[in-house]
PDB file of C-alpha atoms in Angstrom:
ATOM      1  CA  UNK A   1       0.000   0.000   0.000  1.00  0.00           C
ATOM      2  CA  UNK A   2       2.795   2.423   0.901  1.00  0.00           C
ATOM      3  CA  UNK A   3       4.309   1.888  -2.532  1.00  0.00           C
ATOM      4  CA  UNK A   4       1.006   2.437  -4.339  1.00  0.00           C
ATOM      5  CA  UNK A   5      -0.106   5.474  -2.317  1.00  0.00           C
ATOM      6  CA  UNK A   6       2.321   7.980  -3.939  1.00  0.00           C
ATOM      7  CA  UNK A   7       1.028   6.982  -7.392  1.00  0.00           C
ATOM      8  CA  UNK A   8      -2.561   7.596  -6.278  1.00  0.00           C
ATOM      9  CA  UNK A   9      -1.510  10.995  -4.974  1.00  0.00           C
ATOM     10  CA  UNK A  10       0.042  11.844  -8.321  1.00  0.00           C
ATOM     11  CA  UNK A  11      -3.028  10.768 -10.246  1.00  0.00           C
ATOM     12  CA  UNK A  12      -5.237  12.750  -7.897  1.00  0.00           C
ATOM     13  CA  UNK A  13      -3.186  15.848  -8.653  1.00  0.00           C
ATOM     14  CA  UNK A  14      -3.467  15.180 -12.391  1.00  0.00           C
ATOM     15  CA  UNK A  15      -7.276  14.926 -12.225  1.00  0.00           C
ATOM     16  CA  UNK A  16      -7.485  18.118 -10.180  1.00  0.00           C
ATOM     17  CA  UNK A  17      -5.198  19.951 -12.583  1.00  0.00           C
ATOM     18  CA  UNK A  18      -7.265  18.919 -15.616  1.00  0.00           C
ATOM     19  CA  UNK A  19     -10.595  19.733 -13.941  1.00  0.00           C
ATOM     20  CA  UNK A  20      -9.311  23.145 -12.914  1.00  0.00           C
ATOM     21  CA  UNK A  21      -8.388  23.844 -16.540  1.00  0.00           C
ATOM     22  CA  UNK A  22     -11.896  22.895 -17.643  1.00  0.00           C
ATOM     23  CA  UNK A  23     -13.355  25.330 -15.094  1.00  0.00           C
ATOM     24  CA  UNK A  24     -10.845  28.101 -15.790  1.00  0.00           C
ATOM     25  CA  UNK A  25      -9.422  27.999 -12.249  1.00  0.00           C
ATOM     26  CA  UNK A  26      -5.970  29.287 -13.104  1.00  0.00           C
ATOM     27  CA  UNK A  27      -4.960  30.194  -9.539  1.00  0.00           C
ATOM     28  CA  UNK A  28      -5.692  26.675  -8.340  1.00  0.00           C
ATOM     29  CA  UNK A  29      -3.644  25.240 -11.218  1.00  0.00           C
ATOM     30  CA  UNK A  30      -0.699  27.453 -10.329  1.00  0.00           C
ATOM     31  CA  UNK A  31      -0.985  26.415  -6.685  1.00  0.00           C
ATOM     32  CA  UNK A  32      -0.729  22.742  -7.631  1.00  0.00           C
ATOM     33  CA  UNK A  33       2.498  23.420  -9.497  1.00  0.00           C
ATOM     34  CA  UNK A  34       3.924  25.555  -6.714  1.00  0.00           C
ATOM     35  CA  UNK A  35       4.012  22.661  -4.261  1.00  0.00           C
ATOM     36  CA  UNK A  36       7.256  21.724  -2.579  1.00  0.00           C
ATOM     37  CA  UNK A  37       7.535  18.335  -4.220  1.00  0.00           C
ATOM     38  CA  UNK A  38       9.476  18.791  -7.500  1.00  0.00           C
ATOM     39  CA  UNK A  39       8.605  15.239  -8.535  1.00  0.00           C
ATOM     40  CA  UNK A  40       4.885  16.068  -8.477  1.00  0.00           C
ATOM     41  CA  UNK A  41       5.505  19.214 -10.506  1.00  0.00           C
ATOM     42  CA  UNK A  42       7.471  17.313 -13.135  1.00  0.00           C
ATOM     43  CA  UNK A  43       4.813  14.600 -13.230  1.00  0.00           C
ATOM     44  CA  UNK A  44       2.013  17.132 -13.691  1.00  0.00           C
ATOM     45  CA  UNK A  45       3.757  18.918 -16.526  1.00  0.00           C
ATOM     46  CA  UNK A  46       4.466  15.633 -18.267  1.00  0.00           C
ATOM     47  CA  UNK A  47       1.113  13.908 -17.710  1.00  0.00           C
ATOM     48  CA  UNK A  48      -1.500  16.639 -17.361  1.00  0.00           C
ATOM     49  CA  UNK A  49      -0.672  19.690 -19.441  1.00  0.00           C
ATOM     50  CA  UNK A  50      -1.737  18.285 -22.830  1.00  0.00           C
ATOM     51  CA  UNK A  51      -5.150  17.229 -21.528  1.00  0.00           C
ATOM     52  CA  UNK A  52      -5.531  20.440 -19.550  1.00  0.00           C
ATOM     53  CA  UNK A  53      -4.709  22.485 -22.637  1.00  0.00           C
ATOM     54  CA  UNK A  54      -7.338  20.586 -24.638  1.00  0.00           C
ATOM     55  CA  UNK A  55     -10.051  21.162 -22.043  1.00  0.00           C
ATOM     56  CA  UNK A  56      -9.137  24.831 -21.864  1.00  0.00           C
ATOM     57  CA  UNK A  57      -9.563  25.051 -25.661  1.00  0.00           C
ATOM     58  CA  UNK A  58     -12.978  23.378 -25.522  1.00  0.00           C
ATOM     59  CA  UNK A  59     -14.132  25.707 -22.754  1.00  0.00           C
ATOM     60  CA  UNK A  60     -12.638  28.889 -24.154  1.00  0.00           C
ATOM     61  CA  UNK A  61     -10.436  29.410 -21.088  1.00  0.00           C
ATOM     62  CA  UNK A  62      -8.044  31.848 -22.751  1.00  0.00           C
ATOM     63  CA  UNK A  63      -6.015  32.703 -19.624  1.00  0.00           C
ATOM     64  CA  UNK A  64      -5.377  29.011 -18.969  1.00  0.00           C
ATOM     65  CA  UNK A  65      -4.382  28.452 -22.595  1.00  0.00           C
ATOM     66  CA  UNK A  66      -1.811  31.257 -22.494  1.00  0.00           C
ATOM     67  CA  UNK A  67      -0.408  30.101 -19.160  1.00  0.00           C
ATOM     68  CA  UNK A  68       0.026  26.449 -20.153  1.00  0.00           C
ATOM     69  CA  UNK A  69       1.817  27.453 -23.333  1.00  0.00           C
ATOM     70  CA  UNK A  70       4.040  29.724 -21.274  1.00  0.00           C
ATOM     71  CA  UNK A  71       5.146  26.904 -18.958  1.00  0.00           C
ATOM     72  CA  UNK A  72       5.304  24.331 -21.793  1.00  0.00           C
ATOM     73  CA  UNK A  73       6.393  26.288 -24.902  1.00  0.00           C
ATOM     74  CA  UNK A  74       6.848  23.102 -26.955  1.00  0.00           C
ATOM     75  CA  UNK A  75       3.259  21.921 -26.448  1.00  0.00           C
ATOM     76  CA  UNK A  76       1.388  20.823 -29.581  1.00  0.00           C
ATOM     77  CA  UNK A  77      -1.268  23.543 -29.523  1.00  0.00           C
ATOM     78  CA  UNK A  78      -3.400  21.896 -32.218  1.00  0.00           C
ATOM     79  CA  UNK A  79      -3.469  18.569 -30.431  1.00  0.00           C
ATOM     80  CA  UNK A  80      -3.103  15.142 -32.008  1.00  0.00           C
ATOM     81  CA  UNK A  81      -4.886  15.051 -35.378  1.00  0.00           C
ATOM     82  CA  UNK A  82      -5.856  18.725 -34.803  1.00  0.00           C
ATOM     83  CA  UNK A  83      -8.185  17.570 -32.034  1.00  0.00           C
ATOM     84  CA  UNK A  84      -8.027  20.864 -30.105  1.00  0.00           C
ATOM     85  CA  UNK A  85      -8.835  22.876 -33.207  1.00  0.00           C
ATOM     86  CA  UNK A  86     -11.729  20.623 -34.239  1.00  0.00           C
ATOM     87  CA  UNK A  87     -13.427  20.626 -30.877  1.00  0.00           C
ATOM     88  CA  UNK A  88     -12.967  24.347 -30.435  1.00  0.00           C
ATOM     89  CA  UNK A  89     -14.885  24.650 -33.724  1.00  0.00           C
ATOM     90  CA  UNK A  90     -17.614  22.370 -32.354  1.00  0.00           C
ATOM     91  CA  UNK A  91     -17.880  24.456 -29.190  1.00  0.00           C
ATOM     92  CA  UNK A  92     -18.001  27.728 -31.119  1.00  0.00           C
ATOM     93  CA  UNK A  93     -14.762  29.013 -29.599  1.00  0.00           C
ATOM     94  CA  UNK A  94     -13.840  31.599 -32.222  1.00  0.00           C
ATOM     95  CA  UNK A  95     -11.158  33.328 -30.160  1.00  0.00           C
ATOM     96  CA  UNK A  96      -9.530  29.978 -29.448  1.00  0.00           C
ATOM     97  CA  UNK A  97      -9.279  28.847 -33.086  1.00  0.00           C
ATOM     98  CA  UNK A  98      -7.860  32.240 -34.064  1.00  0.00           C
ATOM     99  CA  UNK A  99      -5.256  31.908 -31.340  1.00  0.00           C
ATOM    100  CA  UNK A 100      -4.358  28.347 -32.348  1.00  0.00           C
ATOM    101  CA  UNK A 101      -3.972  29.382 -35.978  1.00  0.00           C
ATOM    102  CA  UNK A 102      -1.753  32.308 -34.973  1.00  0.00           C
ATOM    103  CA  UNK A 103       0.485  29.899 -33.065  1.00  0.00           C
ATOM    104  CA  UNK A 104       0.369  27.231 -35.791  1.00  0.00           C
ATOM    105  CA  UNK A 105      -0.035  29.133 -39.088  1.00  0.00           C
ATOM    106  CA  UNK A 106       0.928  26.015 -41.021  1.00  0.00           C
ATOM    107  CA  UNK A 107      -2.362  24.308 -40.138  1.00  0.00           C
ATOM    108  CA  UNK A 108      -4.324  22.908 -43.072  1.00  0.00           C
ATOM    109  CA  UNK A 109      -7.841  24.246 -42.468  1.00  0.00           C
ATOM    110  CA  UNK A 110      -9.161  21.580 -44.841  1.00  0.00           C
ATOM    111  CA  UNK A 111      -7.416  18.769 -42.950  1.00  0.00           C
ATOM    112  CA  UNK A 112      -9.073  15.374 -42.747  1.00  0.00           C
ATOM    113  CA  UNK A 113     -11.378  16.211 -45.633  1.00  0.00           C
ATOM    114  CA  UNK A 114     -12.993  19.275 -44.066  1.00  0.00           C
ATOM    115  CA  UNK A 115     -13.410  18.008 -40.503  1.00  0.00           C
ATOM    116  CA  UNK A 116     -13.282  21.487 -38.952  1.00  0.00           C
ATOM    117  CA  UNK A 117     -16.105  22.639 -41.218  1.00  0.00           C
ATOM    118  CA  UNK A 118     -18.193  19.646 -40.198  1.00  0.00           C
ATOM    119  CA  UNK A 119     -17.724  20.434 -36.498  1.00  0.00           C
ATOM    120  CA  UNK A 120     -18.478  24.130 -37.026  1.00  0.00           C
ATOM    121  CA  UNK A 121     -21.753  23.260 -38.787  1.00  0.00           C
ATOM    122  CA  UNK A 122     -22.669  20.598 -36.235  1.00  0.00           C
ATOM    123  CA  UNK A 123     -22.113  23.168 -33.487  1.00  0.00           C
ATOM    124  CA  UNK A 124     -24.296  25.644 -35.410  1.00  0.00           C
ATOM    125  CA  UNK A 125     -21.700  28.397 -35.102  1.00  0.00           C
ATOM    126  CA  UNK A 126     -22.087  31.053 -37.797  1.00  0.00           C
ATOM    127  CA  UNK A 127     -18.887  32.780 -36.631  1.00  0.00           C
ATOM    128  CA  UNK A 128     -16.830  29.581 -36.927  1.00  0.00           C
ATOM    129  CA  UNK A 129     -18.160  28.702 -40.390  1.00  0.00           C
ATOM    130  CA  UNK A 130     -17.566  32.247 -41.602  1.00  0.00           C
ATOM    131  CA  UNK A 131     -13.990  32.227 -40.287  1.00  0.00           C
ATOM    132  CA  UNK A 132     -13.158  28.827 -41.794  1.00  0.00           C
ATOM    133  CA  UNK A 133     -14.462  29.870 -45.223  1.00  0.00           C
ATOM    134  CA  UNK A 134     -12.448  33.099 -44.985  1.00  0.00           C
ATOM    135  CA  UNK A 135      -9.271  31.153 -44.224  1.00  0.00           C
ATOM    136  CA  UNK A 136      -9.978  28.403 -46.740  1.00  0.00           C
ATOM    137  CA  UNK A 137     -12.524  29.378 -49.445  1.00  0.00           C
ATOM    138  CA  UNK A 138     -12.181  25.923 -51.036  1.00  0.00           C
ATOM    139  CA  UNK A 139     -12.808  23.952 -47.847  1.00  0.00           C
ATOM    140  CA  UNK A 140     -14.731  20.731 -48.417  1.00  0.00           C
ATOM    141  CA  UNK A 141     -18.301  21.614 -47.429  1.00  0.00           C
ATOM    142  CA  UNK A 142     -19.543  18.140 -48.419  1.00  0.00           C
ATOM    143  CA  UNK A 143     -17.423  16.278 -45.873  1.00  0.00           C
ATOM    144  CA  UNK A 144     -18.754  13.048 -44.349  1.00  0.00           C
ATOM    145  CA  UNK A 145     -21.246  12.441 -47.167  1.00  0.00           C
ATOM    146  CA  UNK A 146     -22.796  15.913 -46.778  1.00  0.00           C
ATOM    147  CA  UNK A 147     -23.348  15.432 -43.029  1.00  0.00           C
ATOM    148  CA  UNK A 148     -22.402  19.079 -42.391  1.00  0.00           C
ATOM    149  CA  UNK A 149     -25.036  20.379 -44.826  1.00  0.00           C
ATOM    150  CA  UNK A 150     -27.610  17.915 -43.517  1.00  0.00           C
ATOM    151  CA  UNK A 151     -26.915  19.120 -39.971  1.00  0.00           C
ATOM    152  CA  UNK A 152     -27.502  22.742 -40.958  1.00  0.00           C
ATOM    153  CA  UNK A 153     -30.766  21.821 -42.684  1.00  0.00           C
ATOM    154  CA  UNK A 154     -31.940  19.737 -39.739  1.00  0.00           C
ATOM    155  CA  UNK A 155     -31.192  22.586 -37.315  1.00  0.00           C
ATOM    156  CA  UNK A 156     -33.025  24.983 -39.676  1.00  0.00           C
ATOM    157  CA  UNK A 157     -29.983  27.245 -39.814  1.00  0.00           C
ATOM    158  CA  UNK A 158     -30.962  29.390 -42.763  1.00  0.00           C
ATOM    159  CA  UNK A 159     -28.415  32.146 -42.075  1.00  0.00           C
ATOM    160  CA  UNK A 160     -25.391  29.834 -42.306  1.00  0.00           C
ATOM    161  CA  UNK A 161     -26.765  28.050 -45.381  1.00  0.00           C
ATOM    162  CA  UNK A 162     -27.390  31.391 -47.103  1.00  0.00           C
ATOM    163  CA  UNK A 163     -23.882  32.565 -46.241  1.00  0.00           C
ATOM    164  CA  UNK A 164     -22.311  29.404 -47.688  1.00  0.00           C
ATOM    165  CA  UNK A 165     -24.312  29.852 -50.903  1.00  0.00           C
ATOM    166  CA  UNK A 166     -23.215  33.485 -51.036  1.00  0.00           C
ATOM    167  CA  UNK A 167     -19.569  32.453 -50.674  1.00  0.00           C
ATOM    168  CA  UNK A 168     -19.604  29.351 -52.863  1.00  0.00           C
ATOM    169  CA  UNK A 169     -22.281  30.257 -55.403  1.00  0.00           C
ATOM    170  CA  UNK A 170     -24.450  27.214 -54.685  1.00  0.00           C
ATOM    171  CA  UNK A 171     -24.925  24.106 -52.555  1.00  0.00           C
ATOM    172  CA  UNK A 172     -25.621  20.670 -53.967  1.00  0.00           C
ATOM    173  CA  UNK A 173     -28.626  19.519 -51.920  1.00  0.00           C
ATOM    174  CA  UNK A 174     -29.053  16.238 -53.784  1.00  0.00           C
ATOM    175  CA  UNK A 175     -29.386  13.405 -51.283  1.00  0.00           C
ATOM    176  CA  UNK A 176     -30.239  15.769 -48.412  1.00  0.00           C
ATOM    177  CA  UNK A 177     -33.223  14.529 -46.419  1.00  0.00           C
ATOM    178  CA  UNK A 178     -36.157  16.781 -45.538  1.00  0.00           C
ATOM    179  CA  UNK A 179     -36.691  14.956 -42.233  1.00  0.00           C
ATOM    180  CA  UNK A 180     -36.840  17.481 -39.419  1.00  0.00           C
ATOM    181  CA  UNK A 181     -36.452  20.486 -41.735  1.00  0.00           C
ATOM    182  CA  UNK A 182     -39.084  22.992 -40.631  1.00  0.00           C
ATOM    183  CA  UNK A 183     -37.790  26.215 -42.194  1.00  0.00           C
ATOM    184  CA  UNK A 184     -39.774  26.629 -45.416  1.00  0.00           C
ATOM    185  CA  UNK A 185     -36.944  28.621 -47.019  1.00  0.00           C
ATOM    186  CA  UNK A 186     -34.568  25.696 -46.544  1.00  0.00           C
ATOM    187  CA  UNK A 187     -37.190  23.190 -47.675  1.00  0.00           C
ATOM    188  CA  UNK A 188     -37.654  25.230 -50.829  1.00  0.00           C
ATOM    189  CA  UNK A 189     -33.902  25.253 -51.422  1.00  0.00           C
ATOM    190  CA  UNK A 190     -33.802  21.462 -51.180  1.00  0.00           C
ATOM    191  CA  UNK A 191     -36.930  21.008 -53.256  1.00  0.00           C
ATOM    192  CA  UNK A 192     -35.661  23.506 -55.790  1.00  0.00           C
ATOM    193  CA  UNK A 193     -32.709  21.244 -56.458  1.00  0.00           C
ATOM    194  CA  UNK A 194     -34.864  18.103 -56.526  1.00  0.00           C
ATOM    195  CA  UNK A 195     -37.957  19.361 -58.310  1.00  0.00           C
ATOM    196  CA  UNK A 196     -37.035  22.607 -60.029  1.00  0.00           C
ATOM    197  CA  UNK A 197     -39.146  24.985 -57.954  1.00  0.00           C
ATOM    198  CA  UNK A 198     -42.479  23.133 -58.220  1.00  0.00           C
ATOM    199  CA  UNK A 199     -45.042  25.152 -56.290  1.00  0.00           C
ATOM    200  CA  UNK A 200     -47.396  22.294 -55.352  1.00  0.00           C
ATOM    201  CA  UNK A 201     -44.521  20.269 -53.935  1.00  0.00           C
ATOM    202  CA  UNK A 202     -43.438  22.996 -51.527  1.00  0.00           C
ATOM    203  CA  UNK A 203     -46.976  23.775 -50.263  1.00  0.00           C
ATOM    204  CA  UNK A 204     -48.312  21.090 -47.893  1.00  0.00           C
ATOM    205  CA  UNK A 205     -52.040  21.176 -47.143  1.00  0.00           C
ATOM    206  CA  UNK A 206     -53.749  20.548 -43.811  1.00  0.00           C
ATOM    207  CA  UNK A 207     -56.244  17.716 -43.555  1.00  0.00           C
ATOM    208  CA  UNK A 208     -59.618  19.136 -42.450  1.00  0.00           C
ATOM    209  CA  UNK A 209     -61.623  17.577 -39.660  1.00  0.00           C
ATOM    210  CA  UNK A 210     -64.614  17.352 -42.001  1.00  0.00           C
ATOM    211  CA  UNK A 211     -62.712  15.228 -44.522  1.00  0.00           C
ATOM    212  CA  UNK A 212     -62.450  11.468 -44.593  1.00  0.00           C
ATOM    213  CA  UNK A 213     -59.171  10.290 -42.999  1.00  0.00           C
ATOM    214  CA  UNK A 214     -56.327  10.587 -45.507  1.00  0.00           C
ATOM    215  CA  UNK A 215     -53.722   7.847 -45.600  1.00  0.00           C
ATOM    216  CA  UNK A 216     -50.380   8.043 -47.376  1.00  0.00           C
ATOM    217  CA  UNK A 217     -50.390   5.150 -49.867  1.00  0.00           C
ATOM    218  CA  UNK A 218     -46.652   4.668 -49.380  1.00  0.00           C
ATOM    219  CA  UNK A 219     -46.171   4.564 -45.598  1.00  0.00           C
ATOM    220  CA  UNK A 220     -49.854   3.962 -44.692  1.00  0.00           C
ATOM    221  CA  UNK A 221     -49.786   6.755 -42.093  1.00  0.00           C
ATOM    222  CA  UNK A 222     -52.917   8.829 -41.433  1.00  0.00           C
ATOM    223  CA  UNK A 223     -52.036  12.368 -42.427  1.00  0.00           C
ATOM    224  CA  UNK A 224     -52.562  15.671 -40.673  1.00  0.00           C
ATOM    225  CA  UNK A 225     -50.888  17.476 -43.552  1.00  0.00           C
ATOM    226  CA  UNK A 226     -50.129  16.222 -47.017  1.00  0.00           C
ATOM    227  CA  UNK A 227     -48.876  17.018 -50.505  1.00  0.00           C
ATOM    228  CA  UNK A 228     -51.464  16.762 -53.291  1.00  0.00           C
ATOM    229  CA  UNK A 229     -50.069  16.042 -56.734  1.00  0.00           C
ATOM    230  CA  UNK A 230     -51.511  17.532 -59.958  1.00  0.00           C
ATOM    231  CA  UNK A 231     -53.097  14.105 -60.538  1.00  0.00           C
ATOM    232  CA  UNK A 232     -54.938  14.518 -57.197  1.00  0.00           C
ATOM    233  CA  UNK A 233     -53.129  11.854 -55.202  1.00  0.00           C
ATOM    234  CA  UNK A 234     -52.155  12.638 -51.618  1.00  0.00           C
ATOM    235  CA  UNK A 235     -48.909  11.703 -49.876  1.00  0.00           C
ATOM    236  CA  UNK A 236     -47.054  12.640 -46.726  1.00  0.00           C
ATOM    237  CA  UNK A 237     -44.352  15.239 -47.292  1.00  0.00           C
ATOM    238  CA  UNK A 238     -41.514  12.854 -46.486  1.00  0.00           C
ATOM    239  CA  UNK A 239     -42.617  10.018 -48.773  1.00  0.00           C
ATOM    240  CA  UNK A 240     -43.307  12.051 -51.900  1.00  0.00           C
ATOM    241  CA  UNK A 241     -40.179  14.201 -51.654  1.00  0.00           C
ATOM    242  CA  UNK A 242     -37.977  11.179 -51.016  1.00  0.00           C
ATOM    243  CA  UNK A 243     -39.678   9.419 -53.944  1.00  0.00           C
ATOM    244  CA  UNK A 244     -39.058  12.382 -56.255  1.00  0.00           C
ATOM    245  CA  UNK A 245     -35.382  12.366 -55.367  1.00  0.00           C
ATOM    246  CA  UNK A 246     -35.112   9.306 -57.581  1.00  0.00           C
ATOM    247  CA  UNK A 247     -38.284   9.314 -59.721  1.00  0.00           C
ATOM    248  CA  UNK A 248     -40.248  11.748 -61.880  1.00  0.00           C
ATOM    249  CA  UNK A 249     -43.703  10.182 -61.827  1.00  0.00           C
ATOM    250  CA  UNK A 250     -46.563   9.654 -59.379  1.00  0.00           C
ATOM    251  CA  UNK A 251     -45.984   6.464 -57.376  1.00  0.00           C
ATOM    252  CA  UNK A 252     -49.706   5.619 -57.624  1.00  0.00           C
ATOM    253  CA  UNK A 253     -50.779   6.335 -61.213  1.00  0.00           C
ATOM    254  CA  UNK A 254     -47.345   6.895 -62.838  1.00  0.00           C
ATOM    255  CA  UNK A 255     -48.264  10.268 -64.344  1.00  0.00           C
ATOM    256  CA  UNK A 256     -45.203  12.442 -64.915  1.00  0.00           C
ATOM    257  CA  UNK A 257     -44.861  14.999 -62.119  1.00  0.00           C
ATOM    258  CA  UNK A 258     -41.495  16.675 -62.700  1.00  0.00           C
TER     259      UNK A 258
END
């Protein structure tokens, strides 16, 4: 036990050091390093500073970030595989990513096939997406099989989508699902790519209480709102739009729709 106890004490100090960095408690971090035991100090710098730096990046703890780099000038500020940069993008930490890029100007903003852009979109940070496109106008916006674009559509983030179109000229929405997309402007963008701005397709109707129950012939769900085709057949929004991604005719009577 006496042999194991010192190792537990070291690990306890490591966990405290990392948690303090997450919470931005710089004074407490400095106090841990100012202890009388030089072995503990060396151990902390070796074992805890990289993780502490990462957590400070995620949390936007700028004072902690500066201090750790001051005591460990050789630290890899981007983290392994640019982990610190990516997660700062996810957390919307604009000041942090600017600082990391200033310290590591050689960073490839389009690394790992546009991973930073994906995290910025997933975190719904307009400021991050804007900054990444400014640094790298040709960044891969279709990374992870268009997961970044799908995320923006699902979160109904019209402002970011509009900005990307403004910067890049257009977005290829083919294959993007309408599931969860409530913003009509975004739905129309997606449908405009799929169905060339067809008015009836972008205007769902509400089922009236006086009507007979309406069932989608594809998914067999009773509908509260529906799309009515020019040939007078009624479908749920999801089924008919997904169908028209790959087909041009009515799934019931085969009349040409688009």
